[in-house]
PDB file of C-alpha atoms in Angstrom:
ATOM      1  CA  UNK A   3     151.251 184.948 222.131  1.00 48.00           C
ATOM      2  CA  UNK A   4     153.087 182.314 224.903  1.00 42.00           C
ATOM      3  CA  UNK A   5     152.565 178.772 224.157  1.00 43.00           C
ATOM      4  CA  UNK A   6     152.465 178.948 228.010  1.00 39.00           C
ATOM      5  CA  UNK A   7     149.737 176.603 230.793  1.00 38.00           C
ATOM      6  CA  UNK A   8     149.047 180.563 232.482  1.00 45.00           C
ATOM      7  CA  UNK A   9     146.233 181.444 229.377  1.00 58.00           C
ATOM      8  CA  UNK A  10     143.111 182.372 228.868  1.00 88.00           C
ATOM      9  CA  UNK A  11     141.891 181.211 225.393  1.00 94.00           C
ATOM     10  CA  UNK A  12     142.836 177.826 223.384  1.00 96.00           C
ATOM     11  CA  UNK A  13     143.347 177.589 219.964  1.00 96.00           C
ATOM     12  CA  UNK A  14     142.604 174.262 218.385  1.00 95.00           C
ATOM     13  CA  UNK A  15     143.179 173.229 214.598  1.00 92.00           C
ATOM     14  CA  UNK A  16     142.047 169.410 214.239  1.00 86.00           C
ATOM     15  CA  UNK A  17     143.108 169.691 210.575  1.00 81.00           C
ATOM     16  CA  UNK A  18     146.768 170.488 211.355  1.00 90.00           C
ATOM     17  CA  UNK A  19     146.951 169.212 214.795  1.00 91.00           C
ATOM     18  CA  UNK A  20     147.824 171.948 216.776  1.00 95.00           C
ATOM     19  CA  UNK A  21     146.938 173.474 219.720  1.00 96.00           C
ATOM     20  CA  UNK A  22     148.277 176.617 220.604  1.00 96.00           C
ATOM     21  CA  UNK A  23     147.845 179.099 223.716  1.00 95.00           C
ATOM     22  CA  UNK A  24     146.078 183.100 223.977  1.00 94.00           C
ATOM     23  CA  UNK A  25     147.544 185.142 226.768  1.00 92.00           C
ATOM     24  CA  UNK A  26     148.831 188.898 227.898  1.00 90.00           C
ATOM     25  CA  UNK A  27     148.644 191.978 225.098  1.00 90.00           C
ATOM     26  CA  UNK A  28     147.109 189.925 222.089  1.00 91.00           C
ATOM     27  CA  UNK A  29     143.796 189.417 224.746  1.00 93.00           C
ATOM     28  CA  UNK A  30     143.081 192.750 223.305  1.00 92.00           C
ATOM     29  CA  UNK A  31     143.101 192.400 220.164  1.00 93.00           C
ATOM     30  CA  UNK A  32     140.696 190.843 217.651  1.00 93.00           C
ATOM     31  CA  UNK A  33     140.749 187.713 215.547  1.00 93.00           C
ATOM     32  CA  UNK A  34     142.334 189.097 212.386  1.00 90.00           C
ATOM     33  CA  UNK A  35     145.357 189.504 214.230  1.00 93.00           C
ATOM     34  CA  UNK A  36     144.755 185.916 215.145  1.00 94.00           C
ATOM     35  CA  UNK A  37     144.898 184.779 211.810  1.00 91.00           C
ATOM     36  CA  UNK A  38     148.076 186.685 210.952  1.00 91.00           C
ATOM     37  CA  UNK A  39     149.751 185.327 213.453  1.00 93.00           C
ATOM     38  CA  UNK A  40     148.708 181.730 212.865  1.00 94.00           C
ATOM     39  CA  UNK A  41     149.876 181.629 209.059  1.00 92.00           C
ATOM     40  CA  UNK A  42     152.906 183.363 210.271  1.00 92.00           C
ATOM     41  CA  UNK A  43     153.600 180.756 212.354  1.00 95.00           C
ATOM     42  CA  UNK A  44     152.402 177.622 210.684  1.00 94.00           C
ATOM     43  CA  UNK A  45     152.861 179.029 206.854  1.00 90.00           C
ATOM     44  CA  UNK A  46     153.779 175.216 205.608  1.00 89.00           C
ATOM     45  CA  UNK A  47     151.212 173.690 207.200  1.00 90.00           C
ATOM     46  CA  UNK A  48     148.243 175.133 206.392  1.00 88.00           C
ATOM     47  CA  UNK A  49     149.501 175.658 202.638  1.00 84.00           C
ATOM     48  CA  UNK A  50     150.259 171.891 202.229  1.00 80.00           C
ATOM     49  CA  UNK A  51     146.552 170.839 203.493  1.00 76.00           C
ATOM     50  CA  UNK A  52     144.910 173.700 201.284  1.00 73.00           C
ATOM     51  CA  UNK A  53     147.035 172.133 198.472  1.00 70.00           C
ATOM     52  CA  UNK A  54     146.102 168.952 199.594  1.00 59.00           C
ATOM     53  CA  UNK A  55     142.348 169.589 199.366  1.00 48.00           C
ATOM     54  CA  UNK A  56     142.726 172.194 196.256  1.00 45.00           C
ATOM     55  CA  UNK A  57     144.685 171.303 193.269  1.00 42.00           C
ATOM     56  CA  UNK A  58     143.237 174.429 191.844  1.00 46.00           C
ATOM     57  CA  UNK A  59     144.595 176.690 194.442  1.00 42.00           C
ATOM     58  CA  UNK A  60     148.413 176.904 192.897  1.00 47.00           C
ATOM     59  CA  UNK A  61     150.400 179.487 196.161  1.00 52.00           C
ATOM     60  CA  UNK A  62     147.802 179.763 199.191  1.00 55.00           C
ATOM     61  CA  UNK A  63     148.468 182.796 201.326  1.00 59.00           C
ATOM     62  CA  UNK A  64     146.403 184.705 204.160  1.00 59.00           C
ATOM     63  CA  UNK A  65     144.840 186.608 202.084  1.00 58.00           C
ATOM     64  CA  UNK A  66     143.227 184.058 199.561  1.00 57.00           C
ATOM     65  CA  UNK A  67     143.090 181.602 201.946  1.00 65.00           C
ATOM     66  CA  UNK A  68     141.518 183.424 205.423  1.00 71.00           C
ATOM     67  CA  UNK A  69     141.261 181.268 208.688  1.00 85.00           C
ATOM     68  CA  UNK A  70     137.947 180.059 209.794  1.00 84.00           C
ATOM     69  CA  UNK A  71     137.184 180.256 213.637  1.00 90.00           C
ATOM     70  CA  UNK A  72     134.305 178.909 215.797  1.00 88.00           C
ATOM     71  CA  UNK A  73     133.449 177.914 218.877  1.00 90.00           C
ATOM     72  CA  UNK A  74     131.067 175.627 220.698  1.00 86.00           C
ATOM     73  CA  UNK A  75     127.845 177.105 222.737  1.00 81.00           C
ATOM     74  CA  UNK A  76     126.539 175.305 225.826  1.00 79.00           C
ATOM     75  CA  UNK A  77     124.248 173.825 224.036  1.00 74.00           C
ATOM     76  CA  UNK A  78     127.109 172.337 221.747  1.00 76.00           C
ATOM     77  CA  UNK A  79     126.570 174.005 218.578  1.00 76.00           C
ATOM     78  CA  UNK A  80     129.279 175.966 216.197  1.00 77.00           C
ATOM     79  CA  UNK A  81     128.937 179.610 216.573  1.00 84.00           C
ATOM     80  CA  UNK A  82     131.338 181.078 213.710  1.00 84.00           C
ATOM     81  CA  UNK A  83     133.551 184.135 214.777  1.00 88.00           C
ATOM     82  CA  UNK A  84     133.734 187.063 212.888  1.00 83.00           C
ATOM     83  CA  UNK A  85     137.552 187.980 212.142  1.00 83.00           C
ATOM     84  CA  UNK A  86     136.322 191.397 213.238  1.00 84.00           C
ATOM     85  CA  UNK A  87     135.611 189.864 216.910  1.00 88.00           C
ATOM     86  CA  UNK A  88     137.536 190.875 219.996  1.00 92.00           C
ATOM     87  CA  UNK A  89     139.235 187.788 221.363  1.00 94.00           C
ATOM     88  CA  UNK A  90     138.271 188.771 224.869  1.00 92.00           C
ATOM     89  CA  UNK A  91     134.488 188.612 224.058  1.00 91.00           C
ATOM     90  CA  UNK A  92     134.579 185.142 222.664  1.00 92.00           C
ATOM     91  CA  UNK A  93     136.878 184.104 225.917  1.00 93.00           C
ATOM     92  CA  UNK A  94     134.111 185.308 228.102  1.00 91.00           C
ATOM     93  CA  UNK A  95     131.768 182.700 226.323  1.00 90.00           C
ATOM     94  CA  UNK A  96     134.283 179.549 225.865  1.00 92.00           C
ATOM     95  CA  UNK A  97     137.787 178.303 226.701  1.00 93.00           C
ATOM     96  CA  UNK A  98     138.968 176.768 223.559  1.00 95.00           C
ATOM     97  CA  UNK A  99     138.087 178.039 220.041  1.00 95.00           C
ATOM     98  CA  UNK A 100     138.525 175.855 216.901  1.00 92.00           C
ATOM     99  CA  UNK A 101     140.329 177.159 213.566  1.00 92.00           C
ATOM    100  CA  UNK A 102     140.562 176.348 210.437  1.00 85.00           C
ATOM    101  CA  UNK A 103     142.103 176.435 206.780  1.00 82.00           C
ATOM    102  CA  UNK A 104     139.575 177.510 204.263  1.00 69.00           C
ATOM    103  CA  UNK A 105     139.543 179.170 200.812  1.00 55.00           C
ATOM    104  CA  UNK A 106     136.754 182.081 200.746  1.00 51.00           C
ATOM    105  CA  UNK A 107     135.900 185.249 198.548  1.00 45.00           C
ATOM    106  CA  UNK A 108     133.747 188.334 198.083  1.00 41.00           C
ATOM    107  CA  UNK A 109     133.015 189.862 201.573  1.00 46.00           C
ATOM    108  CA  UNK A 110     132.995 187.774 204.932  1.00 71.00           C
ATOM    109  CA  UNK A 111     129.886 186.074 206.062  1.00 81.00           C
ATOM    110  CA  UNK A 112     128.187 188.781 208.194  1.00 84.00           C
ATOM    111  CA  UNK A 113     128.610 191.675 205.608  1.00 81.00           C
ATOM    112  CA  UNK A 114     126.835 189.399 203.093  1.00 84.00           C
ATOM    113  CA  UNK A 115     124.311 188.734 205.844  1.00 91.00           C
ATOM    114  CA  UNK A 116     123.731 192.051 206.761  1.00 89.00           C
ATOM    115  CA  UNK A 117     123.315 193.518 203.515  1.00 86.00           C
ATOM    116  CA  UNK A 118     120.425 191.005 203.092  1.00 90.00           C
ATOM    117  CA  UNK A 119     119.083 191.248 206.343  1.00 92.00           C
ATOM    118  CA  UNK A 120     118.946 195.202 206.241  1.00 89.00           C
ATOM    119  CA  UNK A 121     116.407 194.801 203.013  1.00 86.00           C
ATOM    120  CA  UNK A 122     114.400 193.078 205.809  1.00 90.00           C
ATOM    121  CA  UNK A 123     114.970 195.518 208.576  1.00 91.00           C
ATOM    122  CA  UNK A 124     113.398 198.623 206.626  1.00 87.00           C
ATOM    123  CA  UNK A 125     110.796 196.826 204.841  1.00 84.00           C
ATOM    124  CA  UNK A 126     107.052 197.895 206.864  1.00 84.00           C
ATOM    125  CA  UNK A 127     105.457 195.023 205.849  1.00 84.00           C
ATOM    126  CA  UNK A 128     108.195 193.132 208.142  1.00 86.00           C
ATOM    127  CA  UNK A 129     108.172 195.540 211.180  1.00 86.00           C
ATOM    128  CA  UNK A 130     108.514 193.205 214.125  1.00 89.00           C
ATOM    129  CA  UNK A 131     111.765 191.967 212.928  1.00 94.00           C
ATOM    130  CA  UNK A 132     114.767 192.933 215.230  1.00 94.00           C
ATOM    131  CA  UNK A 133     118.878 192.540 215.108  1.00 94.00           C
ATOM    132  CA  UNK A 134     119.827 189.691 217.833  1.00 93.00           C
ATOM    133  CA  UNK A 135     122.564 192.055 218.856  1.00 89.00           C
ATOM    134  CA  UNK A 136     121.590 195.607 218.494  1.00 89.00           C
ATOM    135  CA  UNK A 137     122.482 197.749 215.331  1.00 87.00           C
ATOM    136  CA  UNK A 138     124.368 194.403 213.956  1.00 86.00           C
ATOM    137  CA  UNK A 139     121.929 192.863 211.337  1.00 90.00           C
ATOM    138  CA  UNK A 140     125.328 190.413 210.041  1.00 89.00           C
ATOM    139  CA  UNK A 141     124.783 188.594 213.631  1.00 89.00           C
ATOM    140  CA  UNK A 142     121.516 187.412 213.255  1.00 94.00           C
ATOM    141  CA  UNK A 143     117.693 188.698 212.893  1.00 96.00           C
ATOM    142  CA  UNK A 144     114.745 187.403 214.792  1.00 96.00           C
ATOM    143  CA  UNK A 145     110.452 188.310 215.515  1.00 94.00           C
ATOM    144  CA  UNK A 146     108.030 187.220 217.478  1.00 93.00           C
ATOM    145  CA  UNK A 147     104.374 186.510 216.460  1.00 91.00           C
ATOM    146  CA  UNK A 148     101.011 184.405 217.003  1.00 92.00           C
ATOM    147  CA  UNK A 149     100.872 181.422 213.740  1.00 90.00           C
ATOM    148  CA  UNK A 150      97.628 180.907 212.873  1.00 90.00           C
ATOM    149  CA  UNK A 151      96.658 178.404 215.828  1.00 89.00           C
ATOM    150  CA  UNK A 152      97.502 181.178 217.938  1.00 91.00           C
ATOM    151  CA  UNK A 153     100.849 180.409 219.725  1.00 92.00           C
ATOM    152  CA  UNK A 154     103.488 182.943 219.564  1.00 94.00           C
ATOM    153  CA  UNK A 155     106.570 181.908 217.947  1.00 94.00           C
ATOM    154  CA  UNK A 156     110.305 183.288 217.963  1.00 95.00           C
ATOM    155  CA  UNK A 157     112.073 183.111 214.509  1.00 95.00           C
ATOM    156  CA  UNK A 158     116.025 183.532 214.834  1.00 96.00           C
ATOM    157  CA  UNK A 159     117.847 183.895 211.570  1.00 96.00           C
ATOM    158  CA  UNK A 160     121.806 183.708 211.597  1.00 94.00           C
ATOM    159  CA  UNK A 161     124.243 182.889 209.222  1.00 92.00           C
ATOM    160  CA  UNK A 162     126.442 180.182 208.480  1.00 88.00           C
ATOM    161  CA  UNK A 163     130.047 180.979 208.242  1.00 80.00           C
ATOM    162  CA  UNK A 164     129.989 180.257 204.301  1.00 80.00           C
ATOM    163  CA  UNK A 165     126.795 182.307 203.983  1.00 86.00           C
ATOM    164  CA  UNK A 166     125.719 182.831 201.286  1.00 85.00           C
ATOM    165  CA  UNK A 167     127.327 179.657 199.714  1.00 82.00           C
ATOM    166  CA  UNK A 168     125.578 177.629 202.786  1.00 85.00           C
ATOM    167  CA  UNK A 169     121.553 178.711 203.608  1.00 90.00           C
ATOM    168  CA  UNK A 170     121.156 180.309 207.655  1.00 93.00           C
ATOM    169  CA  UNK A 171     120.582 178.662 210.560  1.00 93.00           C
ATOM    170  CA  UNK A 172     116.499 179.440 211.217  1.00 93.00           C
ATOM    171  CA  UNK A 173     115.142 178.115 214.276  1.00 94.00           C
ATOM    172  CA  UNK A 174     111.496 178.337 215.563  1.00 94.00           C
ATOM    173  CA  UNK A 175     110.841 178.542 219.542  1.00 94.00           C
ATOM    174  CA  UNK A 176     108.432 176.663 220.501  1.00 94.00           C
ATOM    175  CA  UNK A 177     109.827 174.308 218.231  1.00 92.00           C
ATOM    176  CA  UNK A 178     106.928 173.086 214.732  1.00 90.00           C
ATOM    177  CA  UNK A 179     106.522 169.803 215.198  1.00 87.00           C
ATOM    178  CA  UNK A 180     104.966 166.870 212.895  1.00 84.00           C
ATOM    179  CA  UNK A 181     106.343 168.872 210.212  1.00 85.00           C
ATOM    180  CA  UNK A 182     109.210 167.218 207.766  1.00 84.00           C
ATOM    181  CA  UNK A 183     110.779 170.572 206.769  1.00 85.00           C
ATOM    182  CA  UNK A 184     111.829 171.050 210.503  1.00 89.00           C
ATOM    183  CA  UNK A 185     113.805 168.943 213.171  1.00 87.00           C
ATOM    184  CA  UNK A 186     113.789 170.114 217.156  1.00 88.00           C
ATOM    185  CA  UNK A 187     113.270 173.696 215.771  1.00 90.00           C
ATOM    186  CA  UNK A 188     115.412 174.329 213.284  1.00 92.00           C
ATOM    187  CA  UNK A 189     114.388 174.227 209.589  1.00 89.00           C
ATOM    188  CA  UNK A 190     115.829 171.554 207.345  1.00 85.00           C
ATOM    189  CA  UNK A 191     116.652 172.416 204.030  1.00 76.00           C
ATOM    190  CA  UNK A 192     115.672 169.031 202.334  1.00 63.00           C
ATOM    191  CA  UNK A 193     117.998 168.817 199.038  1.00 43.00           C
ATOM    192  CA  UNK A 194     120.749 170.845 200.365  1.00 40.00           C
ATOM    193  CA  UNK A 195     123.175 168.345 201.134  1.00 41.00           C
ATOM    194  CA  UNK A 196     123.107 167.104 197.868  1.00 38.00           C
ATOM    195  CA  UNK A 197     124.430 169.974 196.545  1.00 41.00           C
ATOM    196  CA  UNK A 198     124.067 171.576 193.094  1.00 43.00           C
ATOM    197  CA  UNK A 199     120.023 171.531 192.733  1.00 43.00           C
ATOM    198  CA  UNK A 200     119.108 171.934 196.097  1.00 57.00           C
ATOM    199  CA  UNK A 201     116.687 174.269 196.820  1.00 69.00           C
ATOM    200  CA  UNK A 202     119.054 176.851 198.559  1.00 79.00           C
ATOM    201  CA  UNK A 203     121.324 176.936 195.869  1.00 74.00           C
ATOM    202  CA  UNK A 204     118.216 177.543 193.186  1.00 73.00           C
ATOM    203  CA  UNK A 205     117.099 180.406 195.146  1.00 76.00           C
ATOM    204  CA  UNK A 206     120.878 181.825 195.723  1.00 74.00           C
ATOM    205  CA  UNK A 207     121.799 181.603 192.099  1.00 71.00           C
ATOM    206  CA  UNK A 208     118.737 183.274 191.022  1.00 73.00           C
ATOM    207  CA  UNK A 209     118.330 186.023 194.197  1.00 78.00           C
ATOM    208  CA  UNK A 210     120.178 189.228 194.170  1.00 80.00           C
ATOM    209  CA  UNK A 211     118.993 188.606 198.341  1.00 88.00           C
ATOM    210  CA  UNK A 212     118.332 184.504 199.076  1.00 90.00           C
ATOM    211  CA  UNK A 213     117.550 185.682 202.729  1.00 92.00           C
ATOM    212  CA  UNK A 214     114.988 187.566 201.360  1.00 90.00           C
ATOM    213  CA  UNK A 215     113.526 185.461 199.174  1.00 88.00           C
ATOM    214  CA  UNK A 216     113.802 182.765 201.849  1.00 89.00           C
ATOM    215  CA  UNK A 217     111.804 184.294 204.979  1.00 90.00           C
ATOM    216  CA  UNK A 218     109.174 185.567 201.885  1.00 88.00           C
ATOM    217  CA  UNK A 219     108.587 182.101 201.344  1.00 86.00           C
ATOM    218  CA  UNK A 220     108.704 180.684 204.763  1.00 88.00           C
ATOM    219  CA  UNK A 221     106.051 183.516 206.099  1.00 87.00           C
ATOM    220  CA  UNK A 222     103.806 182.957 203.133  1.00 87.00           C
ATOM    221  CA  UNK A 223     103.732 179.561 204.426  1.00 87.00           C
ATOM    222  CA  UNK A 224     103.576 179.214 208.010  1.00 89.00           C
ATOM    223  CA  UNK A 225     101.901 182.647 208.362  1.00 86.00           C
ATOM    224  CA  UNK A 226     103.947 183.840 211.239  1.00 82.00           C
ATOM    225  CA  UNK A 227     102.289 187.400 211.915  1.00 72.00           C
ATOM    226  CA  UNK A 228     105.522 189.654 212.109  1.00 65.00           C
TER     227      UNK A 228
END
């Protein structure tokens, strides 16, 4: 890694600051490594804003305290990166990827995903559900069907990078509209920003599988045929 203008992916941290350059042999390797190097490298920095933001947390290190990464799509949204990513994949898509300090536990966002989203997967009674990228249920699931007024709708499902602490990203095409629990096509979880009592966190404190739970109660009713 070359702090160097000759690169090919950008590293951003608005948090800390920083801005840092990809380039040469680390091209083929994956996030992870991306993450080691960045606490090796910036050990007092990112330990002084965790502290900052986490009395509780008394000696941050890389392995309580993994990096977040994401990056924007053309369309301008945050697309979280596994750490398990190759870095030359997600330099094909964009030129500059963000980072940040965060304080996470159990297993990363698209293991928890997938094991809910493989209860899904084998279940008949949802057999036009499909993996958005092939034999990787953590990235994302998605049908198509005819609602009941007869217009064949796309459902993607993918998680959030705090999933399940934070509900997925669902978005209908063509987008509902007139309805309240959806804006331009994605669903809005009314409650959820206020926290503790919202109905994402009722049904992931009570749910072995939220995801499941969720789509149950989303199919029952907008009777998507999938």
């Amino acid at each position: 890694m070359m702090s160097t203008p000759s690169h090919e992916l950008t590293l951003v941290c608005s948090e800390l600051g920083t801005r840092d350059y990809l380039s040469g042999e680390i091209m083929t390797k994956q996030f992870r490594d991306v993450s080691q190097w960045l606490w090796k490298k910036y050990p007092e920095q990112i330990s002084g804003w965790l502290r900052r933001g986490l009395t509780n947390l008394e000696t941050p290190d890389k392995d309580r305290a993994p990096l977040r990464f994401d990056y924007s799509d053309e369309a301008g949204n945050l697309v979280p990166i596994d750490s398990a990513e190759d870095i030359s994949a997600i330099a094909k898509m964009s030129p500059q990827v963000q980072w940040h300090p965060q304080v996470v536990g159990g297993a990363n966002f698209r293991q928890a995903f997938g094991m809910n989203a493989a209860e899904i997967l084998t279940n008949p009674k949802y057999k036009n559900w499909r993996c958005v990228v092939p034999g990787k249920p953590g990235y994302g699931i998605q049908a198509v069907g005819p609602d009941p007024q007869g217009i064949i709708r796309t459902w993607t499902v993918k998680p959030t990078a705090d999933y399940p602490l934070s509900p997925p990203t669902v978005v209908s095409q063509p987008a509902y509209k007139d309805d309240i629990c959806w804006r331009d096509g994605t669903l809005h979880y009314t409650g959820y920003s206020h926290g503790i009592g919202s109905p994402w966190n009722d049904v992931a404190t009570r749910s072995t599988n939220p995801l499941f739970v969720l789509l149950t109660e989303l199919l029952q009713k907008y009777k998507l045929a999938v």
